[in-house]
Short mmCIF file of C-alpha atoms in Angstrom, two decimals:
data_model
loop_
_atom_site.label_atom_id
_atom_site.label_comp_id
_atom_site.label_asym_id
_atom_site.label_seq_id
_atom_site.Cartn_x
_atom_site.Cartn_y
_atom_site.Cartn_z
CA MET A 1 22.75 0.86 -5.59
CA GLU A 2 23.94 4.45 -4.95
CA ALA A 3 21.83 6.00 -8.21
CA ILE A 4 18.56 4.32 -6.30
CA LEU A 5 19.79 5.69 -2.80
CA LYS A 6 19.26 9.21 -4.90
CA GLU A 7 15.91 8.42 -5.12
CA ILE A 8 15.10 8.40 -1.96
CA ASN A 9 17.54 11.63 -1.30
CA SER A 10 15.07 13.22 -3.41
CA VAL A 11 12.01 13.48 -1.31
CA VAL A 12 11.58 16.54 0.68
CA GLY A 13 13.72 16.04 4.55
CA VAL A 14 16.02 13.51 3.58
CA THR A 15 19.27 13.97 3.99
CA GLY A 16 20.55 11.04 3.07
CA SER A 17 20.70 7.12 2.95
CA PHE A 18 23.07 4.29 3.25
CA VAL A 19 22.87 0.09 2.87
CA CYS A 20 24.63 -1.68 5.39
CA LEU A 21 24.44 -5.42 5.29
CA ASN A 22 23.93 -7.91 8.82
CA ASP A 23 27.51 -7.74 9.88
CA GLY A 24 27.16 -3.55 9.87
CA SER A 25 29.97 -2.98 7.19
CA VAL A 26 28.57 -0.43 4.69
CA VAL A 27 27.90 -1.32 1.20
CA ALA A 28 26.68 1.79 -0.19
CA GLN A 29 25.83 5.63 0.71
CA ALA A 30 24.82 8.80 -0.46
CA LEU A 31 25.18 11.21 2.17
CA PRO A 32 27.08 14.62 2.71
CA ALA A 33 30.51 15.00 3.00
CA SER A 34 29.66 16.46 6.07
CA PHE A 35 28.74 12.17 7.18
CA GLY A 36 32.25 11.48 8.25
CA ALA A 37 33.29 7.78 7.48
CA ASP A 38 33.29 6.69 11.30
CA SER A 39 29.95 8.34 11.82
CA VAL A 40 28.66 6.20 9.46
CA ALA A 41 30.14 2.93 10.61
CA LEU A 42 28.99 3.52 14.04
CA ALA A 43 25.27 4.40 12.47
CA ALA A 44 25.28 1.06 10.46
CA ARG A 45 26.44 -0.67 14.26
CA VAL A 46 23.81 0.84 15.95
CA ALA A 47 21.03 -0.35 13.15
CA THR A 48 22.45 -3.90 12.47
CA GLN A 49 22.43 -3.66 16.57
CA THR A 50 18.70 -3.02 17.08
CA PHE A 51 17.43 -5.64 14.49
CA HIS A 52 19.57 -7.98 16.32
CA ALA A 53 18.11 -7.29 19.25
CA LEU A 54 14.27 -7.27 18.65
CA GLU A 55 15.40 -10.50 16.71
CA ILE A 56 16.91 -11.87 19.92
CA SER A 57 13.51 -11.03 21.64
CA GLY A 58 11.38 -12.81 18.75
CA ARG A 59 10.28 -9.58 17.45
CA HIS A 60 10.64 -9.83 13.38
CA ILE A 61 9.87 -7.10 12.06
CA ALA A 62 10.01 -4.82 8.73
CA GLU A 63 11.01 -1.19 9.81
CA THR A 64 12.03 0.79 12.83
CA ASP A 65 11.91 4.22 13.24
CA LEU A 66 14.68 5.95 15.97
CA THR A 67 13.95 9.44 16.73
CA PHE A 68 16.74 11.61 18.11
CA GLU A 69 16.78 15.22 19.54
CA GLN A 70 18.06 16.13 16.25
CA GLY A 71 16.55 13.96 13.57
CA ARG A 72 15.60 10.46 12.95
CA LEU A 73 17.28 6.83 11.71
CA ILE A 74 13.94 5.00 9.23
CA LEU A 75 15.50 1.31 9.18
CA LYS A 76 14.34 -0.59 6.73
CA ASN A 77 14.74 -4.87 6.77
CA LEU A 78 15.78 -6.20 3.82
CA ARG A 79 16.94 -9.35 4.85
CA ASP A 80 20.22 -9.83 4.20
CA GLY A 81 21.01 -5.74 5.89
CA LEU A 82 18.91 -2.54 6.15
CA LEU A 83 18.48 0.41 4.42
CA VAL A 84 19.05 3.37 6.70
CA ILE A 85 17.07 6.71 5.72
CA VAL A 86 18.68 9.22 7.84
CA CYS A 87 15.71 12.49 7.56
CA ALA A 88 14.37 15.58 9.57
CA ARG A 89 12.21 14.57 12.33
CA ASN A 90 9.33 16.60 10.81
CA ILE A 91 9.46 14.33 7.83
CA ASN A 92 6.28 13.00 5.48
CA LEU A 93 6.91 9.68 6.41
CA ALA A 94 3.62 8.84 4.11
CA PHE A 95 5.37 10.49 1.01
CA LEU A 96 8.31 9.29 1.85
CA ASN A 97 7.40 5.66 2.05
CA LEU A 98 6.21 6.09 -1.06
CA THR A 99 9.24 6.23 -3.21
CA ALA A 100 11.69 3.95 0.04
CA ASN A 101 9.45 1.13 -0.45
CA VAL A 102 9.82 0.94 -3.73
CA ALA A 103 13.97 1.48 -3.58
CA ALA A 104 14.02 -1.05 -0.27
CA ARG A 105 12.88 -3.68 -2.61
CA LYS A 106 15.09 -3.46 -5.70
CA ILE A 107 18.30 -3.24 -3.55
CA ALA A 108 17.02 -6.07 -1.24
CA ASP A 109 16.47 -8.07 -5.62
CA GLU A 110 20.42 -6.56 -5.57
CA LEU A 111 21.95 -7.95 -2.49
CA ARG A 112 19.87 -11.21 -2.97
CA ALA A 113 21.64 -11.19 -6.71
CA PRO A 114 24.33 -13.45 -7.28
CA ILE A 115 27.27 -11.75 -8.88
CA ALA A 116 28.59 -13.44 -11.31
CA ALA A 117 32.32 -14.57 -11.16
CA PRO A 118 34.82 -12.49 -13.47
CA THR A 119 36.06 -14.46 -16.44
CA PRO A 120 39.28 -15.07 -16.60
CA GLU A 121 42.34 -13.27 -18.77
CA PRO A 122 44.37 -14.66 -20.78
CA LEU A 123 47.29 -12.34 -19.72
CA ALA A 124 48.44 -11.67 -16.52
CA PRO A 125 45.96 -12.34 -13.57
CA ARG A 126 44.92 -9.16 -12.33
CA ALA A 127 44.62 -8.88 -8.33
CA PRO A 128 40.77 -8.97 -7.38
CA GLU A 129 39.77 -5.28 -5.63
CA PRO A 130 36.73 -6.48 -2.95
CA GLU A 131 36.09 -3.06 -2.08
CA ILE A 132 35.03 -2.04 -5.85
CA VAL A 133 32.56 -4.98 -7.28
CA ALA A 134 31.13 -5.09 -10.55
CA PRO A 135 27.26 -4.94 -9.62
CA PRO A 136 25.41 -7.17 -11.61
CA SER A 137 23.60 -5.49 -14.48
CA ALA A 138 19.96 -4.35 -12.90
CA PRO A 139 16.78 -5.57 -13.91
CA PRO A 140 14.57 -2.70 -15.12
CA SER A 141 11.35 -2.06 -13.11
CA ALA A 142 8.63 -4.17 -13.19
CA PRO A 143 6.72 -3.91 -16.54
CA PRO A 144 3.06 -3.54 -17.01
CA VAL A 145 1.94 -6.40 -17.05
CA ALA A 146 0.74 -7.84 -20.44
CA PRO A 147 -3.11 -7.78 -20.90
CA VAL A 148 -3.11 -11.22 -21.38
CA VAL A 149 -1.59 -12.00 -18.43
CA ALA A 150 -3.89 -9.92 -16.58
CA SER A 151 -7.17 -11.02 -17.87
CA ALA A 152 -5.66 -14.48 -17.31
CA GLY A 153 -5.64 -13.64 -13.63
CA PHE A 154 -8.60 -11.59 -13.14
CA ALA A 155 -10.81 -14.57 -15.23
CA GLU A 156 -9.72 -16.71 -12.46
CA LEU A 157 -10.74 -13.91 -10.17
CA GLU A 158 -14.14 -13.16 -11.79
CA ASP A 159 -14.89 -17.01 -12.06
CA ALA A 160 -14.17 -18.26 -8.45
CA TRP A 161 -16.23 -14.86 -7.42
CA ARG A 162 -19.32 -16.11 -9.61
CA GLN A 163 -19.67 -19.42 -8.36
CA ILE A 164 -19.56 -17.92 -4.46
CA ASN A 165 -21.94 -14.98 -6.17
CA GLY A 166 -24.29 -17.74 -7.25
CA GLU A 167 -24.51 -20.01 -3.93
CA LEU A 168 -25.09 -16.42 -2.36
CA GLU A 169 -28.15 -15.21 -4.59
CA LYS A 170 -29.92 -18.29 -3.81
CA GLY A 171 -29.82 -17.60 0.04
CA LYS A 172 -31.24 -13.84 -1.20
CA LEU A 173 -27.73 -12.82 1.30
CA VAL A 174 -26.60 -9.44 0.69
CA ALA A 175 -22.71 -9.12 -0.61
CA ARG A 176 -21.16 -6.82 -3.09
CA VAL A 177 -17.34 -7.53 -4.67
CA MET A 178 -14.97 -5.02 -4.26
CA ASN A 179 -11.40 -3.74 -4.30
CA SER A 180 -9.25 -5.32 -7.18
CA LEU A 181 -11.98 -7.77 -8.71
CA ALA A 182 -14.33 -5.00 -8.60
CA ILE A 183 -12.39 -2.55 -9.82
CA TRP A 184 -11.69 -4.69 -12.79
CA LEU A 185 -15.31 -5.37 -13.35
CA SER A 186 -16.77 -2.28 -13.74
CA CYS A 187 -14.13 -0.50 -15.40
CA PRO A 188 -14.06 -2.28 -18.54
CA ASP A 189 -12.36 0.57 -20.78
CA ALA A 190 -9.37 1.01 -18.15
CA ARG A 191 -8.43 -2.54 -17.64
CA ALA A 192 -4.97 -1.64 -19.61
CA LEU A 193 -4.24 -0.16 -16.41
CA LEU A 194 -4.70 -3.11 -14.02
CA ALA A 195 -3.04 -5.99 -13.14
CA PRO A 196 -4.10 -8.95 -10.79
CA PRO A 197 -2.72 -9.16 -6.60
CA ASP A 198 -0.58 -11.10 -5.99
CA LYS A 199 -2.74 -12.89 -4.10
CA LYS A 200 -5.45 -14.47 -4.68
CA GLN A 201 -8.71 -12.80 -3.26
CA LEU A 202 -11.75 -11.96 -3.30
CA ASP A 203 -13.14 -8.61 -1.12
CA PHE A 204 -16.73 -8.89 -0.25
CA ALA A 205 -18.61 -6.34 1.40
CA ALA A 206 -22.12 -7.98 3.30
CA ARG A 207 -24.07 -7.77 6.31
CA SER A 208 -23.00 -8.73 10.21
CA ASN A 209 -26.17 -9.90 10.70
CA GLN A 210 -25.85 -13.10 8.28
CA ARG A 211 -22.80 -14.16 8.79
CA GLU A 212 -23.80 -17.49 9.35
CA SER A 213 -25.60 -17.71 6.43
CA ILE A 214 -22.45 -16.34 4.37
CA ARG A 215 -20.34 -18.84 6.27
CA ARG A 216 -22.54 -21.95 5.34
CA ALA A 217 -22.83 -20.73 1.06
CA LEU A 218 -19.25 -20.23 1.27
CA GLU A 219 -18.67 -23.91 3.01
CA ARG A 220 -20.86 -25.41 -0.28
CA VAL A 221 -18.63 -23.78 -2.40
CA GLY A 222 -15.41 -25.47 -0.90
CA TYR A 223 -14.49 -22.66 1.46
CA GLN A 224 -13.45 -23.12 4.58
CA ASN A 225 -13.71 -21.18 7.63
CA ASN A 226 -10.53 -21.34 10.19
CA GLN A 227 -11.17 -18.29 12.67
CA SER A 228 -12.67 -19.52 16.05
CA PRO A 229 -16.31 -19.35 17.43
CA ASP A 230 -15.14 -16.17 19.44
CA GLU A 231 -13.65 -14.09 16.24
CA PHE A 232 -16.19 -15.47 14.12
CA PHE A 233 -19.03 -14.36 15.89
CA ASN A 234 -17.43 -10.84 17.27
CA SER A 235 -14.82 -9.71 14.38
CA PRO A 236 -16.02 -7.13 11.76
CA ARG A 237 -14.41 -9.41 9.32
CA LEU A 238 -14.44 -13.31 7.49
CA TYR A 239 -12.19 -15.27 6.37
CA PHE A 240 -12.42 -18.23 4.24
CA THR A 241 -9.56 -20.44 2.12
CA ASN A 242 -10.51 -23.02 -0.59
CA LEU A 243 -7.04 -24.81 -0.68
CA SER A 244 -8.19 -26.13 -3.89
CA ARG A 245 -7.61 -23.78 -5.97
CA GLY A 246 -5.72 -21.72 -3.59
CA ILE A 247 -8.36 -18.55 -3.64
CA PHE A 248 -9.08 -16.34 -0.26
CA ALA A 249 -12.32 -14.82 0.64
CA GLU A 250 -12.83 -12.19 2.75
CA PHE A 251 -15.79 -10.33 3.83
CA TYR A 252 -16.53 -7.10 5.47
CA LEU A 253 -19.28 -6.69 7.55
CA ASP A 254 -21.31 -3.31 8.14
CA LYS A 255 -18.44 -1.03 8.08
CA PHE A 256 -14.88 -0.99 5.75
CA ALA A 257 -11.67 -0.81 8.57
CA MET A 258 -8.55 -0.44 7.36
CA TYR A 259 -6.06 3.53 7.74
CA HIS A 260 -9.57 4.83 7.83
CA GLN A 261 -13.46 3.05 8.06
CA PHE A 262 -16.64 3.83 6.51
CA ASP A 263 -19.74 2.96 6.42
CA LEU A 264 -21.09 0.37 4.13
CA ALA A 265 -24.48 0.01 4.82
CA PRO A 266 -25.14 2.96 2.00
CA PHE A 267 -23.84 1.04 -0.39
CA LEU A 268 -25.27 -2.23 0.44
CA ALA A 269 -28.71 -0.91 -0.41
CA GLN A 270 -27.60 -0.16 -3.76
CA GLU A 271 -28.42 -2.53 -6.45
CA GLY A 272 -25.58 -3.78 -8.69
CA ALA A 273 -22.89 -6.45 -8.25
CA THR A 274 -20.21 -4.46 -7.40
CA LEU A 275 -19.87 -2.24 -4.48
CA ALA A 276 -20.65 1.64 -6.03
CA ALA A 277 -17.87 3.54 -7.61
CA THR A 278 -17.52 5.42 -4.74
CA ALA A 279 -17.18 3.28 -1.97
CA LEU A 280 -14.63 1.64 -4.26
CA ALA A 281 -12.64 5.00 -4.38
CA LEU A 282 -13.13 5.71 -0.87
CA ALA A 283 -11.36 1.88 -0.64
CA ARG A 284 -8.47 3.03 -2.60
CA LEU A 285 -8.37 7.21 -1.04
CA GLN A 286 -8.19 5.54 2.64
CA LEU A 287 -4.19 4.03 1.59
CA VAL A 288 -1.98 6.03 3.72
CA GLU A 289 1.10 3.61 2.32
CA MET A 290 -0.10 3.78 -1.15
CA PRO A 291 1.18 0.95 -3.35
CA PRO A 292 2.19 0.70 -7.07
CA LEU A 293 -1.13 -1.63 -7.81
CA GLY A 294 -3.47 1.10 -5.78
CA LEU A 295 -2.29 3.77 -7.79
CA CYS A 296 -3.62 2.42 -11.35
CA GLU A 297 -6.92 1.14 -9.94
CA LEU A 298 -7.06 4.23 -8.03
CA SER A 299 -6.16 5.40 -12.30
CA ALA A 300 -8.67 3.34 -13.59
CA LEU A 301 -11.75 4.40 -11.31
CA LEU A 302 -10.96 7.52 -11.94
CA LEU A 303 -10.54 7.02 -15.34
CA ALA A 304 -13.65 5.03 -15.81
CA HIS A 305 -16.33 6.63 -13.53
CA ASP A 306 -17.07 10.57 -13.95
CA THR A 307 -17.84 12.37 -11.06
CA SER A 308 -21.14 14.45 -10.16
CA PRO A 309 -22.44 16.42 -6.64
CA ARG A 310 -24.91 14.18 -5.42
CA ALA A 311 -24.93 10.28 -5.86
CA GLU A 312 -25.72 8.46 -9.14
CA PRO A 313 -25.30 4.94 -10.20
CA GLY A 314 -21.89 5.14 -12.02
CA LYS A 315 -20.45 8.20 -10.90
CA ILE A 316 -18.49 9.24 -7.73
CA ASP A 317 -20.30 10.89 -5.29
CA LEU A 318 -18.74 14.35 -4.28
CA SER A 319 -20.86 15.09 -1.85
CA ALA A 320 -19.77 11.58 -0.02
CA LEU A 321 -16.53 11.95 -0.38
CA ALA A 322 -16.45 15.86 1.15
CA ARG A 323 -18.82 15.15 3.57
CA LEU A 324 -16.71 12.33 5.24
CA CYS A 325 -12.87 14.59 5.11
CA ALA A 326 -15.13 17.79 6.63
CA ASP A 327 -15.92 15.46 9.16
CA ASP A 328 -12.73 13.56 9.93
CA TRP A 329 -9.82 15.61 9.33
CA GLY A 330 -7.52 12.50 8.91
CA TRP A 331 -9.49 11.48 5.60
CA TYR A 332 -9.41 14.62 4.96
CA LYS A 333 -5.07 14.67 5.34
CA THR A 334 -4.97 11.07 3.40
CA VAL A 335 -7.16 11.25 0.60
CA THR A 336 -5.71 14.79 -0.90
CA MET A 337 -2.59 13.25 -0.22
CA ASN A 338 -3.75 10.55 -2.29
CA LEU A 339 -5.29 12.95 -4.74
CA GLN A 340 -1.93 14.34 -5.12
CA ARG A 341 -0.34 11.11 -5.43
CA VAL A 342 -2.46 10.16 -8.14
CA MET A 343 -2.53 13.16 -10.16
CA ALA A 344 1.85 13.09 -10.30
CA PHE A 345 1.28 9.08 -11.74
CA ALA A 346 -0.95 10.34 -14.27
CA VAL A 347 1.27 13.34 -15.65
CA LYS A 348 4.01 11.07 -15.55
CA THR A 349 3.08 7.86 -16.93
CA LEU A 350 0.03 7.93 -18.91
CA GLY A 351 -0.74 9.00 -21.93
CA ALA A 352 -2.04 12.60 -23.10
CA ASP A 353 -5.78 11.89 -23.16
CA GLU A 354 -5.99 9.39 -19.85
CA LYS A 355 -4.08 12.59 -18.21
CA VAL A 356 -6.18 15.04 -19.00
CA VAL A 357 -9.60 13.02 -17.76
CA ILE A 358 -8.13 11.73 -14.36
CA VAL A 359 -6.32 15.51 -13.62
CA GLU A 360 -9.97 16.87 -14.23
CA ARG A 361 -11.69 14.59 -12.14
CA ALA A 362 -9.37 13.91 -9.26
CA GLU A 363 -9.19 18.26 -8.94
CA ARG A 364 -13.27 18.43 -8.88
CA ILE A 365 -13.33 15.93 -5.56
CA TYR A 366 -9.83 18.04 -3.70
CA GLN A 367 -11.92 20.73 -4.96
CA ALA A 368 -15.47 19.80 -3.24
CA ILE A 369 -13.00 18.30 -0.22
CA GLU A 370 -11.51 22.29 0.21
CA SER A 371 -15.11 23.92 -0.47
CA ALA A 372 -16.81 21.92 2.34
CA PRO A 373 -17.06 24.17 5.05
CA LYS A 374 -15.01 22.29 8.96
CA GLY A 375 -16.09 22.24 11.81
CA PHE A 376 -14.37 23.28 15.00
CA GLY A 377 -13.27 19.94 16.02
CA TRP A 378 -11.52 19.80 12.34
CA GLN A 379 -9.90 22.73 12.66
CA ALA A 380 -8.54 21.63 16.05
CA ARG A 381 -7.34 18.32 15.09
CA ALA A 382 -5.42 20.58 11.25
CA ARG A 383 -3.69 22.73 14.37
CA VAL A 384 -1.92 19.73 15.45
CA GLY A 385 -1.67 18.69 11.80
CA GLU A 386 1.24 15.15 11.82
CA SER A 387 2.87 15.31 15.05
CA MET A 388 0.25 12.32 16.34
CA ARG A 389 -0.96 9.68 13.61
CA TRP A 390 -3.94 10.58 12.09
CA TYR A 391 -4.80 7.06 11.12
CA ASP A 392 -5.07 3.41 11.97
CA LEU A 393 -2.73 0.81 12.06
CA PRO A 394 -4.92 -1.94 9.55
CA PRO A 395 -6.60 -5.00 11.54
CA THR A 396 -4.82 -8.03 9.72
CA ALA A 397 -0.92 -6.67 10.68
CA GLY A 398 0.97 -8.95 12.41
CA THR A 399 3.99 -7.33 14.72
CA GLU A 400 6.29 -8.72 11.46
CA GLN A 401 4.61 -5.49 9.42
CA ARG A 402 4.22 -2.78 11.58
CA PRO A 403 7.16 0.22 12.63
CA ILE A 404 8.12 0.06 15.96
CA GLU A 405 8.69 3.75 16.76
CA MET A 406 11.68 4.38 19.35
CA ARG A 407 11.92 7.60 20.27
CA TYR A 408 14.85 9.09 22.34
CA GLY A 409 15.79 12.15 23.75
CA ASP A 410 11.41 13.63 24.04
#
């Protein structure tokens, strides 16, 4: 477990980290020598008591951010305990979470893993040593999904999409599949990088003036909408479920909005079963907290679709990305951050040929964004920087998924 903590400590701005159980006992730590046992124990008690108080109040959260005058504590809920990260106040949370969220899942798995009883020895018994517990053999990080498994998962989603799409076309409704399945369909030569999402879900871009017709079409193929009338007619998204197949369908109406938003109308006007490559790239580049699956999908898009200085079928439009990032510093911040992420991912994990293509195309996008002229408003926001949140919280995130910010000493 200490090895995992050291990975977190390698992030710039992290001072150290430790893991404690729900009773406040520290089970692993990677902290500088200046942190005495008493101060670590006190921090563990503060962390566990904070989460306990929040749970009593009915707030089930995944993460808490405690900001003090001299530093910051990031607390991640492991269910059986807490991961506590000691860091600087001005740390780049997006970069930290790229490492910390993966580490938290590994540590949570270790905490939940049963510890095998030691094999009794025929000689004199030895006294147990409760402070030195032999760790269970740590499973390796999740291996890439075998192509046959990935194909099977996407085949089910593709079959469901064709059924829905056929019904939408009968009614001459405009809808384009997007996100994971669209990337699978539009990147046939890069499918070795892809794995189906954990949740069987189809995402579509559509027009809000067709929402009632969309509902009737989905109902004819077994999908139900459980939104209230007010939600259905006013929400920017429609949600459908096919209980017999366990498949969900979500429709983004007129605009795509998560951490950032962009207009879907220009892309809906373009022909094609899937949303254009530029829009598919934007939907991944806007992810502030980029999961490993997102990096794989963005890599596949860059590998399968070349860039172009203007809108061209099957290519990523540099002018569209540059314009969006020149108008909004928040978009600029997240997109350039993710371009750096995907280049680092490609260099570290992919073969020589794939690596060269992905890095070259990512650099082209980066250069187009950097060279685009920026206005006064953009420059003013850039001076504020990361001291103010530059992204939205995803509309579908509940309180249990949103970090709570508590500030002391400000």
